[in-house]
Amino acid sequence: MEQRFESLTIFEFQERFPDDKSCLIYLYEQKWKNGFICPGCGNTRYCKGNKEYILQCTKCNRLISPTSGTVFHQVKFSLLKAFYIVYYISTNSKGIASTELSRKLGLRQKTCWSFKHKVMNAMQSSGNFKISGKVEVDETVVGGQEEGVVGRKNNKKKLVVFAVERKGKGISRLYGKVIKNSSSKELRKFMQTTIEPDAEIKTDKWAGYAPLKKDFKNLHQEVSGKKGKNFPDLHRAIMGFKSWLRGIHHHANHLQAYIDEYTYRFNRSNMKVNLFENLISRMMKLGPYPYKMIIN
Ligand SMILES: [Zn+2]
């Protein structure tokens, strides 16, 4: 089946996945492409199970379907519709609202919303590829009344720290995280998981960054300037994110998931990666993601 597809048109997608069975076969091949391993006892030998595409462990007799232990297990709609949701999310660079998915697929909006969040969960950074070289870091307020507006309180606004990796004339990568406050502790947590310790980091003069020079020896502080004019690339990236967010979402709920969605796509925009394939494979590696976890 090693037929690669860069970015499928809707026609190609429909040809590739005409029914539930074709989706199940795809997951079957994904799940066991490196061989069988029993999640119960670790045995690597199997025989055919009681149904097509179900394998049985020869040691503990456990039956394992391609979807078991993944977000695709026991979804309340067809596997084909689940694949369509992943397809629409992966091909709409502006993101897609759950109301639109609901209309396209004839599913309840809440059902689409919840499955969409399972897909977004798979867009989280693995943390395996830290940014390096020339890096800029800054915080910004998202949602509610933004900076500059005095006298109004909006509890829904959130503080986000962003980091960009600069390459040539532009930005090669972007990461962001919702933080409780702009203390050194919060900033350090984010920076240690996303930035290499020897990166050349530029931040503004905020006192919270000063203690981090112990962790990042090439951290330099510079006056940010009016509207961040000394950090043009970073501020362009932040503005890009905010306008994307405003395009489909008018609130800052689940902000981290939306940051993950945006940066996942942003960081792959120059790579020849098939986002649909990449997402399915990430979703197969993650365990179930129940509603309770999404709303927290
Ligand atoms: Zn077993």
Coordinates of C-alpha atoms and ligand atoms in Angstrom, one line a residue:
M1 CA 0.0 0.0 0.0
E2 CA 3.0 2.3 0.2
Q3 CA 1.3 4.8 -2.1
R4 CA 2.2 8.3 -0.9
F5 CA 0.0 11.2 -1.3
E6 CA 1.2 14.8 -0.8
S7 CA -2.0 16.6 -0.4
L8 CA -5.2 14.9 -1.5
T9 CA -7.9 16.7 -3.4
I10 CA -11.4 15.9 -2.3
F11 CA -11.8 13.6 -5.3
E12 CA -8.6 11.7 -4.6
F13 CA -9.6 11.4 -1.0
Q14 CA -13.0 10.0 -1.9
E15 CA -11.4 7.5 -4.3
R16 CA -8.9 6.5 -1.6
F17 CA -11.5 6.2 1.1
P18 CA -14.9 5.2 -0.4
D19 CA -16.2 3.4 2.7
D20 CA -15.6 2.4 6.3
K21 CA -13.7 -0.7 5.3
S22 CA -11.0 1.2 3.4
C23 CA -10.5 3.4 6.5
L24 CA -10.2 0.4 8.7
I25 CA -7.7 -1.2 6.4
Y26 CA -5.7 2.0 6.4
L27 CA -5.7 2.0 10.3
Y28 CA -4.8 -1.7 10.3
E29 CA -1.7 -1.0 8.1
Q30 CA -0.8 2.0 10.3
K31 CA -1.1 0.1 13.5
W32 CA 1.0 -2.9 12.6
K33 CA 3.4 -1.4 10.1
N34 CA 6.3 -2.2 12.4
G35 CA 4.9 -5.6 13.4
F36 CA 2.5 -6.8 16.0
I37 CA 2.9 -6.2 19.7
C38 CA 0.3 -7.2 22.3
P39 CA -0.7 -4.2 24.5
G40 CA -1.6 -6.7 27.2
C41 CA 1.5 -8.9 27.5
G42 CA 4.0 -7.6 25.0
N43 CA 4.0 -10.8 23.0
T44 CA 4.8 -10.3 19.3
R45 CA 3.0 -13.4 17.9
Y46 CA -0.6 -13.3 16.8
C47 CA -3.2 -15.2 14.9
K48 CA -6.4 -14.1 13.2
G49 CA -9.1 -12.9 15.5
N50 CA -12.8 -13.6 15.5
K51 CA -13.5 -10.9 12.8
E52 CA -11.8 -9.5 9.8
Y53 CA -8.9 -7.1 10.7
I54 CA -8.9 -8.2 14.3
L55 CA -5.8 -9.9 15.6
Q56 CA -5.5 -12.2 18.6
C57 CA -2.5 -12.5 20.8
T58 CA -1.3 -16.2 20.9
K59 CA -0.2 -15.9 24.5
C60 CA -3.0 -14.1 26.4
N61 CA -5.7 -14.5 23.7
R62 CA -6.5 -10.8 23.8
L63 CA -8.3 -9.5 20.7
I64 CA -7.0 -6.3 19.2
S65 CA -8.8 -4.2 16.6
P66 CA -7.0 -1.5 14.6
T67 CA -8.9 1.1 16.5
S68 CA -8.5 -0.3 20.1
G69 CA -6.6 2.0 22.4
T70 CA -6.9 5.0 20.0
V71 CA -9.3 7.9 19.6
F72 CA -11.0 6.1 16.8
H73 CA -12.3 3.4 19.2
Q74 CA -16.0 3.4 19.6
V75 CA -16.7 6.7 18.0
K76 CA -20.4 7.2 17.8
F77 CA -20.4 7.7 14.0
S78 CA -18.8 5.9 11.1
L79 CA -15.0 5.7 10.7
L80 CA -15.5 7.2 7.3
K81 CA -17.0 10.4 8.8
A82 CA -14.1 10.5 11.3
F83 CA -11.7 10.4 8.4
Y84 CA -13.6 13.2 6.7
I85 CA -13.2 15.3 9.8
V86 CA -9.4 14.7 9.8
Y87 CA -9.3 15.5 6.1
Y88 CA -11.2 18.7 6.4
I89 CA -9.1 19.9 9.3
S90 CA -5.9 19.0 7.5
T91 CA -6.7 20.7 4.3
N92 CA -8.3 23.9 5.6
S93 CA -5.4 26.2 6.4
K94 CA -7.9 28.7 8.0
G95 CA -9.2 26.0 10.3
I96 CA -12.8 24.7 10.2
A97 CA -15.6 25.4 12.7
S98 CA -17.5 22.5 14.2
T99 CA -20.7 24.1 12.8
E100 CA -19.4 23.7 9.3
L101 CA -18.3 20.1 9.9
S102 CA -21.7 19.4 11.3
R103 CA -23.4 20.8 8.1
K104 CA -21.1 18.9 5.8
L105 CA -21.3 15.6 7.5
G106 CA -24.8 15.6 9.0
L107 CA -23.6 15.0 12.5
R108 CA -24.5 17.0 15.6
Q109 CA -22.4 20.1 16.2
K110 CA -21.3 18.9 19.6
T111 CA -20.2 15.6 18.2
C112 CA -18.0 17.4 15.6
W113 CA -16.7 19.8 18.2
S114 CA -15.6 16.9 20.4
F115 CA -13.9 14.9 17.7
K116 CA -12.3 18.0 16.3
H117 CA -10.7 18.5 19.7
K118 CA -9.3 15.0 19.5
V119 CA -7.7 15.9 16.2
M120 CA -6.4 19.1 17.6
N121 CA -4.9 17.2 20.6
A122 CA -2.8 15.3 18.0
M123 CA -1.4 18.7 16.8
Q124 CA 0.4 19.3 20.1
S125 CA 4.1 19.7 19.8
S126 CA 6.0 16.6 20.6
G127 CA 8.7 18.7 22.2
N128 CA 11.3 16.6 20.4
F129 CA 12.5 19.3 18.1
K130 CA 13.4 22.4 20.0
I131 CA 14.0 25.6 18.3
S132 CA 17.6 26.9 18.0
G133 CA 19.7 29.5 16.3
K134 CA 18.2 33.0 16.4
V135 CA 15.1 33.0 18.6
E136 CA 12.8 35.7 19.8
V137 CA 10.4 35.4 22.8
D138 CA 7.6 37.6 24.0
E139 CA 4.3 37.5 25.7
T140 CA 1.0 38.9 24.5
V141 CA -2.6 39.1 25.7
V142 CA -5.2 37.1 23.7
G143 CA -9.0 37.5 23.9
G144 CA -11.1 40.0 25.8
Q145 CA -9.8 43.6 25.7
E146 CA -6.3 43.7 24.4
E147 CA -3.5 45.8 25.6
G148 CA -4.0 49.5 25.5
V149 CA -7.6 49.5 26.6
V150 CA -7.8 50.8 30.2
G151 CA -10.7 50.7 32.6
R152 CA -12.4 47.5 31.5
K153 CA -12.0 44.2 32.9
N154 CA -12.4 41.0 31.0
N155 CA -11.6 37.8 32.8
K156 CA -11.5 35.9 29.6
K157 CA -8.3 37.4 28.4
K158 CA -5.3 35.2 28.6
L159 CA -1.6 35.6 28.6
V160 CA 0.4 33.7 26.0
V161 CA 4.1 33.4 25.5
F162 CA 5.4 32.9 21.9
A163 CA 8.8 32.0 20.6
V164 CA 9.9 32.1 17.0
E165 CA 13.0 30.7 15.3
R166 CA 14.3 33.0 12.6
K167 CA 15.9 31.7 9.5
G168 CA 17.0 33.9 6.6
K169 CA 14.5 36.6 6.1
G170 CA 11.6 34.9 7.8
I171 CA 10.4 32.6 10.6
S172 CA 10.9 28.9 10.3
R173 CA 9.1 27.8 13.4
L174 CA 6.7 29.2 16.0
Y175 CA 5.5 27.9 19.4
G176 CA 3.2 29.3 22.0
K177 CA 1.8 28.5 25.4
V178 CA -0.9 29.9 27.6
I179 CA 0.8 31.0 30.9
K180 CA -0.7 31.9 34.3
N181 CA 1.5 35.0 34.6
S182 CA 4.7 36.4 33.2
S183 CA 6.9 35.2 36.1
S184 CA 10.3 33.7 35.5
K185 CA 8.9 30.4 36.6
E186 CA 6.2 30.3 33.9
L187 CA 8.5 31.6 31.2
R188 CA 11.2 29.1 32.1
K189 CA 8.8 26.2 31.9
F190 CA 7.8 27.1 28.4
M191 CA 11.3 28.0 27.2
Q192 CA 13.0 24.9 28.5
T193 CA 10.5 22.7 26.7
T194 CA 10.7 24.5 23.4
I195 CA 14.2 26.2 23.0
E196 CA 17.7 24.7 22.9
P197 CA 19.8 26.0 25.8
D198 CA 22.5 27.5 23.5
A199 CA 20.1 29.4 21.2
E200 CA 20.6 33.1 20.7
I201 CA 17.6 34.4 22.4
K202 CA 16.3 38.0 22.2
T203 CA 13.6 39.1 24.7
D204 CA 12.4 42.5 25.8
K205 CA 13.5 44.2 29.0
W206 CA 10.9 42.5 31.2
A207 CA 12.4 41.6 34.6
G208 CA 11.0 38.0 34.4
Y209 CA 13.5 37.1 31.7
A210 CA 16.6 38.3 33.6
P211 CA 17.0 35.2 35.9
L212 CA 16.7 32.9 32.8
K213 CA 20.2 34.0 31.7
K214 CA 21.4 31.2 34.0
D215 CA 19.5 28.6 31.9
F216 CA 20.1 30.2 28.5
K217 CA 23.6 31.7 28.3
N218 CA 23.0 33.5 25.1
L219 CA 19.9 35.4 26.2
H220 CA 19.9 39.1 25.5
Q221 CA 17.4 41.7 26.5
E222 CA 16.5 44.6 24.3
V223 CA 13.9 47.4 24.5
S224 CA 10.9 46.2 22.6
G225 CA 10.0 49.5 21.1
K226 CA 6.6 50.9 20.3
K227 CA 4.3 48.0 19.2
G228 CA 7.3 45.7 19.4
K229 CA 9.2 47.4 16.5
N230 CA 12.5 45.7 17.5
F231 CA 10.8 42.3 17.2
P232 CA 9.2 42.6 13.8
D233 CA 9.2 38.9 12.9
L234 CA 7.8 37.8 16.2
H235 CA 5.1 40.5 16.2
R236 CA 4.1 39.6 12.6
A237 CA 3.7 36.0 13.7
I238 CA 1.6 36.9 16.7
M239 CA -0.6 39.2 14.6
G240 CA -1.0 36.3 12.1
F241 CA -2.2 34.0 14.9
K242 CA -4.6 36.5 16.3
S243 CA -6.3 37.3 13.0
W244 CA -6.5 33.5 12.3
L245 CA -8.1 33.0 15.7
R246 CA -10.6 35.9 15.1
G247 CA -11.5 34.4 11.8
I248 CA -13.3 31.4 13.3
H249 CA -13.3 31.8 17.0
H250 CA -14.6 34.7 18.9
H251 CA -13.5 33.7 22.3
A252 CA -10.4 32.5 24.1
N253 CA -11.7 29.2 25.4
H254 CA -9.5 26.2 24.7
L255 CA -6.9 28.7 23.6
Q256 CA -4.0 26.3 24.0
A257 CA -5.6 23.8 21.6
Y258 CA -6.0 26.6 19.0
I259 CA -2.4 27.7 19.5
D260 CA -1.4 24.1 18.9
E261 CA -3.5 23.9 15.7
Y262 CA -2.1 27.1 14.3
T263 CA 1.5 26.3 15.1
Y264 CA 1.3 22.7 13.9
R265 CA 0.2 24.0 10.5
F266 CA 2.6 27.0 10.5
N267 CA 5.6 24.8 11.3
R268 CA 4.8 22.5 8.4
S269 CA 3.9 25.1 5.8
N270 CA 7.3 24.8 4.1
M271 CA 7.7 21.1 4.5
K272 CA 6.5 18.4 2.2
V273 CA 4.4 16.7 4.8
N274 CA 1.0 15.2 4.2
L275 CA -0.9 16.6 7.1
F276 CA -3.7 14.1 6.8
E277 CA -1.3 11.1 7.0
N278 CA 0.7 12.8 9.7
L279 CA -2.4 13.5 11.8
I280 CA -3.8 10.0 11.5
S281 CA -0.5 8.5 12.5
R282 CA -0.3 10.8 15.5
M283 CA -3.8 10.0 16.5
M284 CA -3.0 6.3 16.4
K285 CA -0.2 6.8 18.8
L286 CA -2.1 8.8 21.3
G287 CA -4.5 7.0 23.7
P288 CA -8.2 7.8 23.9
Y289 CA -9.0 11.5 24.6
P290 CA -12.4 11.5 26.5
Y291 CA -14.7 14.5 26.7
K292 CA -13.7 15.2 30.3
M293 CA -10.1 15.7 29.3
I294 CA -11.1 18.1 26.5
I295 CA -13.1 20.4 28.7
N296 CA -10.4 20.6 31.3
Ligands
ZN1 ZN -1.0 -10.8 24.9

